[in-house]
Amino acid sequence: MAKTFTAPFAQTYKTNAAAVTAALTGIGTSAVTGAVLLATAGTNGALVTKVTAIPRATVTAASLVLFLVKASAPAVYNLIDSELMAAYTLAATTAIPETAFGNIAPTTPLRLEAGDMLYVGSQVALAAGIVFYAEQADL
């Protein structure tokens, strides 16, 4: 089969946000509960260039996780990244710290195939929620 040398440029930029309140269960398996959908790749795939999280209340230190769910296996959660959100006491006189997933950046994007989904979660529950944010470019 002949190769096409047309560069796949970004066609649509998207921003996504998802709030997580429950603690994850089943993280040692492929059947995770408590994870929330953050992003879905378009019909030609996508490049995710940023994933961050920020608490909406006082939070203890928490392990934040990122799962890849393939379009071909929508019930299988594959753990692909994790970051530690530091403990923080919410106060009107301090900035709320943002936790960035350091392996994902404009210079090192996460490549997704068509229809692939990113799910996020926390191993520590927070009733007010932790908001995850993602920037992606559909190809």
mmCIF file with all atom_site columns, C-alpha atoms in Angstrom:
data_model
loop_
_atom_site.group_PDB
_atom_site.id
_atom_site.type_symbol
_atom_site.label_atom_id
_atom_site.label_alt_id
_atom_site.label_comp_id
_atom_site.label_asym_id
_atom_site.label_entity_id
_atom_site.label_seq_id
_atom_site.pdbx_PDB_ins_code
_atom_site.Cartn_x
_atom_site.Cartn_y
_atom_site.Cartn_z
_atom_site.occupancy
_atom_site.B_iso_or_equiv
_atom_site.pdbx_formal_charge
_atom_site.auth_seq_id
_atom_site.auth_comp_id
_atom_site.auth_asym_id
_atom_site.auth_atom_id
_atom_site.pdbx_PDB_model_num
ATOM 1   C CA . MET A 1 1   ? 0.000   0.000  0.000  1.00 0.00 ? 1   MET A CA 1
ATOM 2   C CA . ALA A 1 2   ? 1.346   3.412  -0.958 1.00 0.00 ? 2   ALA A CA 1
ATOM 3   C CA . LYS A 1 3   ? 2.125   5.926  1.765  1.00 0.00 ? 3   LYS A CA 1
ATOM 4   C CA . THR A 1 4   ? 0.543   9.363  1.809  1.00 0.00 ? 4   THR A CA 1
ATOM 5   C CA . PHE A 1 5   ? 2.886   12.170 2.721  1.00 0.00 ? 5   PHE A CA 1
ATOM 6   C CA . THR A 1 6   ? 0.223   14.689 3.679  1.00 0.00 ? 6   THR A CA 1
ATOM 7   C CA . ALA A 1 7   ? 0.861   15.992 7.181  1.00 0.00 ? 7   ALA A CA 1
ATOM 8   C CA . PRO A 1 8   ? -2.065  15.482 9.594  1.00 0.00 ? 8   PRO A CA 1
ATOM 9   C CA . PHE A 1 9   ? -2.617  18.959 10.979 1.00 0.00 ? 9   PHE A CA 1
ATOM 10  C CA . ALA A 1 10  ? -4.977  19.684 13.851 1.00 0.00 ? 10  ALA A CA 1
ATOM 11  C CA . GLN A 1 11  ? -8.504  20.255 12.584 1.00 0.00 ? 11  GLN A CA 1
ATOM 12  C CA . THR A 1 12  ? -10.399 21.031 15.780 1.00 0.00 ? 12  THR A CA 1
ATOM 13  C CA . TYR A 1 13  ? -9.126  22.243 19.143 1.00 0.00 ? 13  TYR A CA 1
ATOM 14  C CA . LYS A 1 14  ? -11.084 21.200 22.220 1.00 0.00 ? 14  LYS A CA 1
ATOM 15  C CA . THR A 1 15  ? -10.981 21.913 25.923 1.00 0.00 ? 15  THR A CA 1
ATOM 16  C CA . ASN A 1 16  ? -12.574 19.479 28.340 1.00 0.00 ? 16  ASN A CA 1
ATOM 17  C CA . ALA A 1 17  ? -13.295 19.481 32.070 1.00 0.00 ? 17  ALA A CA 1
ATOM 18  C CA . ALA A 1 18  ? -14.571 16.785 34.412 1.00 0.00 ? 18  ALA A CA 1
ATOM 19  C CA . ALA A 1 19  ? -15.198 16.809 38.168 1.00 0.00 ? 19  ALA A CA 1
ATOM 20  C CA . VAL A 1 20  ? -14.322 13.762 40.263 1.00 0.00 ? 20  VAL A CA 1
ATOM 21  C CA . THR A 1 21  ? -15.818 13.309 43.736 1.00 0.00 ? 21  THR A CA 1
ATOM 22  C CA . ALA A 1 22  ? -15.615 9.580  44.535 1.00 0.00 ? 22  ALA A CA 1
ATOM 23  C CA . ALA A 1 23  ? -12.494 7.585  45.314 1.00 0.00 ? 23  ALA A CA 1
ATOM 24  C CA . LEU A 1 24  ? -11.490 5.036  42.699 1.00 0.00 ? 24  LEU A CA 1
ATOM 25  C CA . THR A 1 25  ? -11.963 1.355  43.337 1.00 0.00 ? 25  THR A CA 1
ATOM 26  C CA . GLY A 1 26  ? -10.512 -1.548 41.417 1.00 0.00 ? 26  GLY A CA 1
ATOM 27  C CA . ILE A 1 27  ? -7.401  0.371  40.393 1.00 0.00 ? 27  ILE A CA 1
ATOM 28  C CA . GLY A 1 28  ? -5.412  -2.890 40.417 1.00 0.00 ? 28  GLY A CA 1
ATOM 29  C CA . THR A 1 29  ? -7.739  -4.336 37.778 1.00 0.00 ? 29  THR A CA 1
ATOM 30  C CA . SER A 1 30  ? -9.044  -3.354 34.356 1.00 0.00 ? 30  SER A CA 1
ATOM 31  C CA . ALA A 1 31  ? -12.556 -2.860 35.794 1.00 0.00 ? 31  ALA A CA 1
ATOM 32  C CA . VAL A 1 32  ? -12.214 0.490  37.564 1.00 0.00 ? 32  VAL A CA 1
ATOM 33  C CA . THR A 1 33  ? -15.146 2.301  39.166 1.00 0.00 ? 33  THR A CA 1
ATOM 34  C CA . GLY A 1 34  ? -15.284 5.981  40.066 1.00 0.00 ? 34  GLY A CA 1
ATOM 35  C CA . ALA A 1 35  ? -13.386 7.203  37.003 1.00 0.00 ? 35  ALA A CA 1
ATOM 36  C CA . VAL A 1 36  ? -14.894 10.030 34.928 1.00 0.00 ? 36  VAL A CA 1
ATOM 37  C CA . LEU A 1 37  ? -14.583 10.620 31.181 1.00 0.00 ? 37  LEU A CA 1
ATOM 38  C CA . LEU A 1 38  ? -12.346 13.597 30.404 1.00 0.00 ? 38  LEU A CA 1
ATOM 39  C CA . ALA A 1 39  ? -11.691 13.432 26.653 1.00 0.00 ? 39  ALA A CA 1
ATOM 40  C CA . THR A 1 40  ? -12.593 11.443 23.541 1.00 0.00 ? 40  THR A CA 1
ATOM 41  C CA . ALA A 1 41  ? -10.490 11.469 20.373 1.00 0.00 ? 41  ALA A CA 1
ATOM 42  C CA . GLY A 1 42  ? -12.146 12.436 17.091 1.00 0.00 ? 42  GLY A CA 1
ATOM 43  C CA . THR A 1 43  ? -12.578 10.224 14.039 1.00 0.00 ? 43  THR A CA 1
ATOM 44  C CA . ASN A 1 44  ? -8.952  10.707 12.948 1.00 0.00 ? 44  ASN A CA 1
ATOM 45  C CA . GLY A 1 45  ? -7.367  10.583 16.393 1.00 0.00 ? 45  GLY A CA 1
ATOM 46  C CA . ALA A 1 46  ? -6.155  13.371 18.655 1.00 0.00 ? 46  ALA A CA 1
ATOM 47  C CA . LEU A 1 47  ? -3.171  14.909 20.377 1.00 0.00 ? 47  LEU A CA 1
ATOM 48  C CA . VAL A 1 48  ? -3.686  15.769 24.049 1.00 0.00 ? 48  VAL A CA 1
ATOM 49  C CA . THR A 1 49  ? -1.302  18.560 25.008 1.00 0.00 ? 49  THR A CA 1
ATOM 50  C CA . LYS A 1 50  ? -2.308  19.348 28.598 1.00 0.00 ? 50  LYS A CA 1
ATOM 51  C CA . VAL A 1 51  ? -3.951  17.625 31.577 1.00 0.00 ? 51  VAL A CA 1
ATOM 52  C CA . THR A 1 52  ? -4.223  19.359 34.962 1.00 0.00 ? 52  THR A CA 1
ATOM 53  C CA . ALA A 1 53  ? -6.274  19.019 38.144 1.00 0.00 ? 53  ALA A CA 1
ATOM 54  C CA . ILE A 1 54  ? -7.369  21.493 40.809 1.00 0.00 ? 54  ILE A CA 1
ATOM 55  C CA . PRO A 1 55  ? -9.301  20.876 44.053 1.00 0.00 ? 55  PRO A CA 1
ATOM 56  C CA . ARG A 1 56  ? -12.513 22.758 44.864 1.00 0.00 ? 56  ARG A CA 1
ATOM 57  C CA . ALA A 1 57  ? -12.004 22.444 48.631 1.00 0.00 ? 57  ALA A CA 1
ATOM 58  C CA . THR A 1 58  ? -9.433  21.563 51.281 1.00 0.00 ? 58  THR A CA 1
ATOM 59  C CA . VAL A 1 59  ? -7.763  18.354 50.195 1.00 0.00 ? 59  VAL A CA 1
ATOM 60  C CA . THR A 1 60  ? -5.403  15.809 51.709 1.00 0.00 ? 60  THR A CA 1
ATOM 61  C CA . ALA A 1 61  ? -2.599  14.496 49.528 1.00 0.00 ? 61  ALA A CA 1
ATOM 62  C CA . ALA A 1 62  ? -4.178  12.415 46.782 1.00 0.00 ? 62  ALA A CA 1
ATOM 63  C CA . SER A 1 63  ? -2.999  10.147 43.998 1.00 0.00 ? 63  SER A CA 1
ATOM 64  C CA . LEU A 1 64  ? -4.530  11.317 40.716 1.00 0.00 ? 64  LEU A CA 1
ATOM 65  C CA . VAL A 1 65  ? -4.677  8.861  37.830 1.00 0.00 ? 65  VAL A CA 1
ATOM 66  C CA . LEU A 1 66  ? -5.250  8.820  34.088 1.00 0.00 ? 66  LEU A CA 1
ATOM 67  C CA . PHE A 1 67  ? -6.697  5.836  32.218 1.00 0.00 ? 67  PHE A CA 1
ATOM 68  C CA . LEU A 1 68  ? -6.756  5.046  28.512 1.00 0.00 ? 68  LEU A CA 1
ATOM 69  C CA . VAL A 1 69  ? -9.889  3.253  27.325 1.00 0.00 ? 69  VAL A CA 1
ATOM 70  C CA . LYS A 1 70  ? -9.662  1.991  23.762 1.00 0.00 ? 70  LYS A CA 1
ATOM 71  C CA . ALA A 1 71  ? -12.678 2.376  21.473 1.00 0.00 ? 71  ALA A CA 1
ATOM 72  C CA . SER A 1 72  ? -12.335 -1.323 20.665 1.00 0.00 ? 72  SER A CA 1
ATOM 73  C CA . ALA A 1 73  ? -12.482 -2.351 24.373 1.00 0.00 ? 73  ALA A CA 1
ATOM 74  C CA . PRO A 1 74  ? -14.714 0.213  26.147 1.00 0.00 ? 74  PRO A CA 1
ATOM 75  C CA . ALA A 1 75  ? -14.860 -1.715 29.430 1.00 0.00 ? 75  ALA A CA 1
ATOM 76  C CA . VAL A 1 76  ? -11.083 -2.053 29.901 1.00 0.00 ? 76  VAL A CA 1
ATOM 77  C CA . TYR A 1 77  ? -9.359  0.750  31.829 1.00 0.00 ? 77  TYR A CA 1
ATOM 78  C CA . ASN A 1 78  ? -5.590  0.895  31.343 1.00 0.00 ? 78  ASN A CA 1
ATOM 79  C CA . LEU A 1 79  ? -3.654  2.997  33.849 1.00 0.00 ? 79  LEU A CA 1
ATOM 80  C CA . ILE A 1 80  ? -1.228  5.184  31.878 1.00 0.00 ? 80  ILE A CA 1
ATOM 81  C CA . ASP A 1 81  ? -0.196  8.054  34.168 1.00 0.00 ? 81  ASP A CA 1
ATOM 82  C CA . SER A 1 82  ? -0.360  9.321  37.749 1.00 0.00 ? 82  SER A CA 1
ATOM 83  C CA . GLU A 1 83  ? 0.517   12.456 39.687 1.00 0.00 ? 83  GLU A CA 1
ATOM 84  C CA . LEU A 1 84  ? 0.446   13.375 43.379 1.00 0.00 ? 84  LEU A CA 1
ATOM 85  C CA . MET A 1 85  ? -1.808  16.268 44.363 1.00 0.00 ? 85  MET A CA 1
ATOM 86  C CA . ALA A 1 86  ? -0.321  17.872 47.449 1.00 0.00 ? 86  ALA A CA 1
ATOM 87  C CA . ALA A 1 87  ? -2.405  18.564 50.533 1.00 0.00 ? 87  ALA A CA 1
ATOM 88  C CA . TYR A 1 88  ? -3.915  22.048 50.547 1.00 0.00 ? 88  TYR A CA 1
ATOM 89  C CA . THR A 1 89  ? -6.119  24.046 52.923 1.00 0.00 ? 89  THR A CA 1
ATOM 90  C CA . LEU A 1 90  ? -8.533  26.269 51.038 1.00 0.00 ? 90  LEU A CA 1
ATOM 91  C CA . ALA A 1 91  ? -8.206  29.933 52.022 1.00 0.00 ? 91  ALA A CA 1
ATOM 92  C CA . ALA A 1 92  ? -9.301  33.185 50.433 1.00 0.00 ? 92  ALA A CA 1
ATOM 93  C CA . THR A 1 93  ? -5.766  34.552 50.714 1.00 0.00 ? 93  THR A CA 1
ATOM 94  C CA . THR A 1 94  ? -3.873  31.764 48.929 1.00 0.00 ? 94  THR A CA 1
ATOM 95  C CA . ALA A 1 95  ? -3.796  30.474 45.370 1.00 0.00 ? 95  ALA A CA 1
ATOM 96  C CA . ILE A 1 96  ? -5.301  27.049 44.818 1.00 0.00 ? 96  ILE A CA 1
ATOM 97  C CA . PRO A 1 97  ? -2.470  24.861 43.490 1.00 0.00 ? 97  PRO A CA 1
ATOM 98  C CA . GLU A 1 98  ? -2.839  23.167 40.142 1.00 0.00 ? 98  GLU A CA 1
ATOM 99  C CA . THR A 1 99  ? -1.414  19.680 39.619 1.00 0.00 ? 99  THR A CA 1
ATOM 100 C CA . ALA A 1 100 ? -0.101  19.068 36.096 1.00 0.00 ? 100 ALA A CA 1
ATOM 101 C CA . PHE A 1 101 ? 0.437   15.686 34.482 1.00 0.00 ? 101 PHE A CA 1
ATOM 102 C CA . GLY A 1 102 ? 4.095   16.269 33.634 1.00 0.00 ? 102 GLY A CA 1
ATOM 103 C CA . ASN A 1 103 ? 4.367   13.607 30.920 1.00 0.00 ? 103 ASN A CA 1
ATOM 104 C CA . ILE A 1 104 ? 1.842   15.479 28.754 1.00 0.00 ? 104 ILE A CA 1
ATOM 105 C CA . ALA A 1 105 ? 2.829   18.798 27.171 1.00 0.00 ? 105 ALA A CA 1
ATOM 106 C CA . PRO A 1 106 ? 2.697   20.550 23.787 1.00 0.00 ? 106 PRO A CA 1
ATOM 107 C CA . THR A 1 107 ? 6.191   19.215 23.057 1.00 0.00 ? 107 THR A CA 1
ATOM 108 C CA . THR A 1 108 ? 5.310   15.671 24.244 1.00 0.00 ? 108 THR A CA 1
ATOM 109 C CA . PRO A 1 109 ? 1.601   15.193 23.477 1.00 0.00 ? 109 PRO A CA 1
ATOM 110 C CA . LEU A 1 110 ? -0.374  12.085 24.315 1.00 0.00 ? 110 LEU A CA 1
ATOM 111 C CA . ARG A 1 111 ? -1.413  10.496 21.014 1.00 0.00 ? 111 ARG A CA 1
ATOM 112 C CA . LEU A 1 112 ? -4.854  8.928  20.847 1.00 0.00 ? 112 LEU A CA 1
ATOM 113 C CA . GLU A 1 113 ? -6.323  6.730  18.135 1.00 0.00 ? 113 GLU A CA 1
ATOM 114 C CA . ALA A 1 114 ? -9.793  7.401  16.729 1.00 0.00 ? 114 ALA A CA 1
ATOM 115 C CA . GLY A 1 115 ? -12.417 7.091  19.447 1.00 0.00 ? 115 GLY A CA 1
ATOM 116 C CA . ASP A 1 116 ? -9.970  6.472  22.300 1.00 0.00 ? 116 ASP A CA 1
ATOM 117 C CA . MET A 1 117 ? -11.093 7.898  25.644 1.00 0.00 ? 117 MET A CA 1
ATOM 118 C CA . LEU A 1 118 ? -9.241  9.353  28.624 1.00 0.00 ? 118 LEU A CA 1
ATOM 119 C CA . TYR A 1 119 ? -10.745 8.769  32.037 1.00 0.00 ? 119 TYR A CA 1
ATOM 120 C CA . VAL A 1 120 ? -9.513  10.430 35.232 1.00 0.00 ? 120 VAL A CA 1
ATOM 121 C CA . GLY A 1 121 ? -9.890  9.747  38.925 1.00 0.00 ? 121 GLY A CA 1
ATOM 122 C CA . SER A 1 122 ? -8.567  10.215 42.418 1.00 0.00 ? 122 SER A CA 1
ATOM 123 C CA . GLN A 1 123 ? -7.698  7.555  44.950 1.00 0.00 ? 123 GLN A CA 1
ATOM 124 C CA . VAL A 1 124 ? -8.997  9.908  47.666 1.00 0.00 ? 124 VAL A CA 1
ATOM 125 C CA . ALA A 1 125 ? -12.625 11.084 47.712 1.00 0.00 ? 125 ALA A CA 1
ATOM 126 C CA . LEU A 1 126 ? -13.385 14.803 47.897 1.00 0.00 ? 126 LEU A CA 1
ATOM 127 C CA . ALA A 1 127 ? -17.079 15.724 48.223 1.00 0.00 ? 127 ALA A CA 1
ATOM 128 C CA . ALA A 1 128 ? -16.580 19.160 46.623 1.00 0.00 ? 128 ALA A CA 1
ATOM 129 C CA . GLY A 1 129 ? -14.647 17.543 43.789 1.00 0.00 ? 129 GLY A CA 1
ATOM 130 C CA . ILE A 1 130 ? -11.376 17.745 41.938 1.00 0.00 ? 130 ILE A CA 1
ATOM 131 C CA . VAL A 1 131 ? -11.707 19.308 38.506 1.00 0.00 ? 131 VAL A CA 1
ATOM 132 C CA . PHE A 1 132 ? -9.558  17.858 35.742 1.00 0.00 ? 132 PHE A CA 1
ATOM 133 C CA . TYR A 1 133 ? -8.890  19.920 32.602 1.00 0.00 ? 133 TYR A CA 1
ATOM 134 C CA . ALA A 1 134 ? -7.555  18.803 29.215 1.00 0.00 ? 134 ALA A CA 1
ATOM 135 C CA . GLU A 1 135 ? -6.588  20.456 25.949 1.00 0.00 ? 135 GLU A CA 1
ATOM 136 C CA . GLN A 1 136 ? -6.679  18.375 22.786 1.00 0.00 ? 136 GLN A CA 1
ATOM 137 C CA . ALA A 1 137 ? -6.361  18.772 19.041 1.00 0.00 ? 137 ALA A CA 1
ATOM 138 C CA . ASP A 1 138 ? -8.421  16.413 16.893 1.00 0.00 ? 138 ASP A CA 1
ATOM 139 C CA . LEU A 1 139 ? -6.692  15.447 13.682 1.00 0.00 ? 139 LEU A CA 1
#
